[in-house]
Amino acid sequence: MKLKDLSRVVRSKNAGPLTLSVDILFDSEANYLTACASNGLSLSALARLLDRPERDIRIIRDPRARAIKVVLPRAVVAGGVGDVDVYGAQHHAAFLDIEV
Amino acid sequence: MTAIERLKKRRRHGQSSLKVLSASGQLGYGIPADSLRRGLDWNPDFIGCDMGSIDPGPAYLGSGQMATSPQLSKRDLRLVLLGARQIDVPLLLGTAGTAGARPHLDQTLAMVREIAAEEGLSFRLASIASDISADAVLQAKREGRLQPLGSGLSASEEEISASSHIVGQMGTEAFIRALDTGADVVIAGRACDTAIFTAIPQMLGYDLGLTMQMAKIIECTSICCVPGGRDPMMAVLGEADFELESTNPERRATPVSVAAHALYEQSDPDIVHEPEGTLLLNRALYEPIDDRRLRVSGGVWDPADRFTVKIEGARRVGERMVLLAATADPGFIAQLDTIVPAVEGIVRTMVEHDFLLQVRRYGAGALVTPKPSQAAPSEIFLLAEIIAERRETAKSAISVFKQYLLHHGFPGRLCTGGNLAFPFTPPELDGGTAWQFSLYHRMDVDALEPYFPVYVQDL
């Protein structure tokens, strides 16, 4: 199954102009746990997907919010020369087809 | 008796809960008036609103301009000012005019004075500036008191000196000093969104952890609800917990919606850094009261042993021109990787001064790198951008680039009438001045007060 079919929300947004934060929210405990256990959302898989070193990526699991959060430095400072997404709101797309 | 004195008196006489109305998370984009009316009818003890953020990018901080339209900003300001004065409670507004620097604060204060004159309102107005001089930042850097909040900004002495505006995010103490003047209305420059809602509870002796936890949730109004929205949010702060309810009956504050909101725009959901300490949320508790009201508790406040100020700066990069064009030619699309540098080379021989060229290919990897298996797009949109020190250079470069790209020859070319479809003329648009962030740092300071002076005026 793909992440977009298992999750309720996949959103990305700046956490300040230097950091990007991707939140994946689930409707049920079962779906949340499935995603937590999946290889597609492991640190090494995300590093490959996002073409970033593992040390740049932080994964936070929050059972209360039934959410998985992925935090990484922005490739370009928000609104700087060469940026394509000032709010960082379209970086979720890379996550949608992750196999979970 | 001023509005804040009355709150203090009621607290002394045993009032054990405080009704807080968060009227807007982005004042100037249109507050839903019906919802605000319901919030005012609920008789809050004070009203807070946020008017800015760093999210819209460096242009506003750099230029001193507001992101919201003057008309809508004044409409929203009128709604909250009239509302607060009608029920005679304090009104606190943070990050005036989008970025909170001097020009933003001045534009917002001018609107407040105009509205007061037009509506015949009379009240004590306090304003708090948040501008930080480049010299103060340079000194902090030399003394090792300047720390980056991530990677990507060098904060060289040149970058700091070139910043057109630098602001610091004020915390709770600045709002308390403003309220101590007996102000009915406080308009602040760059402020932590939480400080808007923590100053009065702290003056009245409510628990700091709970207060900060509440502030962090309600500052975005009803975005913490399902379905999320922009309607004002109500909170009742007690001694051991607080209760949340949206002013819009269709919006429900649920344990999952509020817990998920705590994640939003945060790099760590359990730890929130503020100038005067850290909010710890690992023991946060969310209990439904009914299907749309929520009781929250568990926030713990860890005061800092040293004050820090988060500072933001922006500097001019140059003058920007953009070209809007599209193409449906498969050969041209396939060979763009060689065509664009070739045309750029030609432009550089024609235009005397240096410039920066960036071509974004929408539909062909501008945002997401296409997978190798993906079919070639049938059409793409090209956004070409030139940034140069002088506007004349940018204008020359973009026009030459447009014409040479339109008629550039490439192997197998069939479309000898032109490679591009322009949506209108002129397809080159003036993008104004280009800005970038120069500072997003933490500055250690001995005292907060000198950085955030309070001014008082009786209207």
PDB file of C-alpha atoms in Angstrom, chain A:
ATOM      1  CA  MET A   1       0.000   0.000   0.000  1.00  0.00           C
ATOM      2  CA  LYS A   2       1.141   3.556  -0.654  1.00  0.00           C
ATOM      3  CA  LEU A   3       1.428   6.164   2.090  1.00  0.00           C
ATOM      4  CA  LYS A   4      -1.169   8.375   0.398  1.00  0.00           C
ATOM      5  CA  ASP A   5      -3.746   5.573   0.805  1.00  0.00           C
ATOM      6  CA  LEU A   6      -2.902   4.856   4.446  1.00  0.00           C
ATOM      7  CA  SER A   7      -2.688   8.418   5.819  1.00  0.00           C
ATOM      8  CA  ARG A   8      -5.236  11.157   6.464  1.00  0.00           C
ATOM      9  CA  VAL A   9      -2.835  14.084   6.025  1.00  0.00           C
ATOM     10  CA  VAL A  10       0.597  14.419   4.428  1.00  0.00           C
ATOM     11  CA  ARG A  11       1.696  18.032   4.779  1.00  0.00           C
ATOM     12  CA  SER A  12       4.932  19.958   4.578  1.00  0.00           C
ATOM     13  CA  LYS A  13       5.698  23.414   5.903  1.00  0.00           C
ATOM     14  CA  ASN A  14       8.651  25.484   7.016  1.00  0.00           C
ATOM     15  CA  ALA A  15       9.560  25.368  10.687  1.00  0.00           C
ATOM     16  CA  GLY A  16      11.354  28.687  10.352  1.00  0.00           C
ATOM     17  CA  PRO A  17      13.142  29.651   7.110  1.00  0.00           C
ATOM     18  CA  LEU A  18      15.963  27.118   7.507  1.00  0.00           C
ATOM     19  CA  THR A  19      14.011  23.983   8.378  1.00  0.00           C
ATOM     20  CA  LEU A  20      11.417  21.875   6.634  1.00  0.00           C
ATOM     21  CA  SER A  21       8.889  19.835   8.548  1.00  0.00           C
ATOM     22  CA  VAL A  22       6.753  17.061   7.054  1.00  0.00           C
ATOM     23  CA  ASP A  23       3.811  15.766   9.105  1.00  0.00           C
ATOM     24  CA  ILE A  24       2.072  12.491   8.272  1.00  0.00           C
ATOM     25  CA  LEU A  25      -1.183  12.032  10.204  1.00  0.00           C
ATOM     26  CA  PHE A  26      -3.296   8.879  10.460  1.00  0.00           C
ATOM     27  CA  ASP A  27      -6.978   8.259  11.160  1.00  0.00           C
ATOM     28  CA  SER A  28      -6.469   5.124  13.218  1.00  0.00           C
ATOM     29  CA  GLU A  29      -3.984   3.663  15.641  1.00  0.00           C
ATOM     30  CA  ALA A  30      -3.618   0.639  13.333  1.00  0.00           C
ATOM     31  CA  ASN A  31      -2.649   2.746  10.323  1.00  0.00           C
ATOM     32  CA  TYR A  32      -0.226   4.766  12.433  1.00  0.00           C
ATOM     33  CA  LEU A  33       1.465   1.612  13.726  1.00  0.00           C
ATOM     34  CA  THR A  34       1.623   0.102  10.222  1.00  0.00           C
ATOM     35  CA  ALA A  35       3.434   3.200   8.990  1.00  0.00           C
ATOM     36  CA  CYS A  36       5.763   3.266  12.006  1.00  0.00           C
ATOM     37  CA  ALA A  37       6.795  -0.328  11.274  1.00  0.00           C
ATOM     38  CA  SER A  38       7.280   0.117   7.548  1.00  0.00           C
ATOM     39  CA  ASN A  39      10.704   0.119   5.923  1.00  0.00           C
ATOM     40  CA  GLY A  40       9.629   2.874   3.528  1.00  0.00           C
ATOM     41  CA  LEU A  41       9.648   5.361   6.395  1.00  0.00           C
ATOM     42  CA  SER A  42      12.946   4.235   7.885  1.00  0.00           C
ATOM     43  CA  LEU A  43      15.820   6.684   8.150  1.00  0.00           C
ATOM     44  CA  SER A  44      17.834   5.000   5.407  1.00  0.00           C
ATOM     45  CA  ALA A  45      14.861   4.848   3.016  1.00  0.00           C
ATOM     46  CA  LEU A  46      14.025   8.524   3.588  1.00  0.00           C
ATOM     47  CA  ALA A  47      17.663   9.534   3.101  1.00  0.00           C
ATOM     48  CA  ARG A  48      17.617   7.783  -0.301  1.00  0.00           C
ATOM     49  CA  LEU A  49      14.232   9.234  -1.250  1.00  0.00           C
ATOM     50  CA  LEU A  50      15.175  12.795  -0.326  1.00  0.00           C
ATOM     51  CA  ASP A  51      18.793  12.474  -1.494  1.00  0.00           C
ATOM     52  CA  ARG A  52      20.089  13.717   1.853  1.00  0.00           C
ATOM     53  CA  PRO A  53      22.592  12.253   4.304  1.00  0.00           C
ATOM     54  CA  GLU A  54      20.954  10.380   7.193  1.00  0.00           C
ATOM     55  CA  ARG A  55      22.424  12.804   9.731  1.00  0.00           C
ATOM     56  CA  ASP A  56      20.321  15.618   8.218  1.00  0.00           C
ATOM     57  CA  ILE A  57      17.020  13.814   8.785  1.00  0.00           C
ATOM     58  CA  ARG A  58      15.153  13.466  12.040  1.00  0.00           C
ATOM     59  CA  ILE A  59      12.074  11.238  12.423  1.00  0.00           C
ATOM     60  CA  ILE A  60       9.753  11.887  15.364  1.00  0.00           C
ATOM     61  CA  ARG A  61       6.846   9.559  16.170  1.00  0.00           C
ATOM     62  CA  ASP A  62       3.985  11.019  18.214  1.00  0.00           C
ATOM     63  CA  PRO A  63       1.365   8.446  19.245  1.00  0.00           C
ATOM     64  CA  ARG A  64      -0.962  11.057  20.814  1.00  0.00           C
ATOM     65  CA  ALA A  65      -1.342  12.867  17.519  1.00  0.00           C
ATOM     66  CA  ARG A  66      -1.050   9.552  15.585  1.00  0.00           C
ATOM     67  CA  ALA A  67       1.610  11.352  13.593  1.00  0.00           C
ATOM     68  CA  ILE A  68       5.037  10.816  12.122  1.00  0.00           C
ATOM     69  CA  LYS A  69       7.119  13.934  11.699  1.00  0.00           C
ATOM     70  CA  VAL A  70      10.151  14.224   9.436  1.00  0.00           C
ATOM     71  CA  VAL A  71      12.426  17.241   9.934  1.00  0.00           C
ATOM     72  CA  LEU A  72      15.277  18.268   7.655  1.00  0.00           C
ATOM     73  CA  PRO A  73      17.221  21.396   6.718  1.00  0.00           C
ATOM     74  CA  ARG A  74      15.885  23.272   3.699  1.00  0.00           C
ATOM     75  CA  ALA A  75      18.064  22.930   0.591  1.00  0.00           C
ATOM     76  CA  VAL A  76      17.690  26.697  -0.007  1.00  0.00           C
ATOM     77  CA  VAL A  77      16.825  29.248   2.683  1.00  0.00           C
ATOM     78  CA  ALA A  78      13.133  30.186   2.309  1.00  0.00           C
ATOM     79  CA  GLY A  79      12.646  32.939  -0.254  1.00  0.00           C
ATOM     80  CA  GLY A  80      16.337  33.019  -1.128  1.00  0.00           C
ATOM     81  CA  VAL A  81      17.834  32.972  -4.612  1.00  0.00           C
ATOM     82  CA  GLY A  82      16.830  29.762  -6.390  1.00  0.00           C
ATOM     83  CA  ASP A  83      14.064  28.771  -3.982  1.00  0.00           C
ATOM     84  CA  VAL A  84      10.955  27.267  -5.589  1.00  0.00           C
ATOM     85  CA  ASP A  85       8.720  26.923  -2.524  1.00  0.00           C
ATOM     86  CA  VAL A  86       8.848  29.811  -0.039  1.00  0.00           C
ATOM     87  CA  TYR A  87       6.440  28.227   2.467  1.00  0.00           C
ATOM     88  CA  GLY A  88       7.801  24.717   1.927  1.00  0.00           C
ATOM     89  CA  ALA A  89       4.219  23.568   1.388  1.00  0.00           C
ATOM     90  CA  GLN A  90       4.792  21.246  -1.594  1.00  0.00           C
ATOM     91  CA  HIS A  91       7.578  19.036  -0.300  1.00  0.00           C
ATOM     92  CA  HIS A  92       4.957  16.496   0.784  1.00  0.00           C
ATOM     93  CA  ALA A  93       4.649  15.213  -2.795  1.00  0.00           C
ATOM     94  CA  ALA A  94       7.815  13.135  -2.573  1.00  0.00           C
ATOM     95  CA  PHE A  95       6.254  11.160   0.294  1.00  0.00           C
ATOM     96  CA  LEU A  96       2.916  10.219  -1.273  1.00  0.00           C
ATOM     97  CA  ASP A  97       4.044   7.093  -3.122  1.00  0.00           C
ATOM     98  CA  ILE A  98       6.181   5.620  -0.352  1.00  0.00           C
ATOM     99  CA  GLU A  99       5.373   1.913   0.030  1.00  0.00           C
ATOM    100  CA  VAL A 100       4.199   1.146   3.560  1.00  0.00           C
TER     101      VAL A 100
END
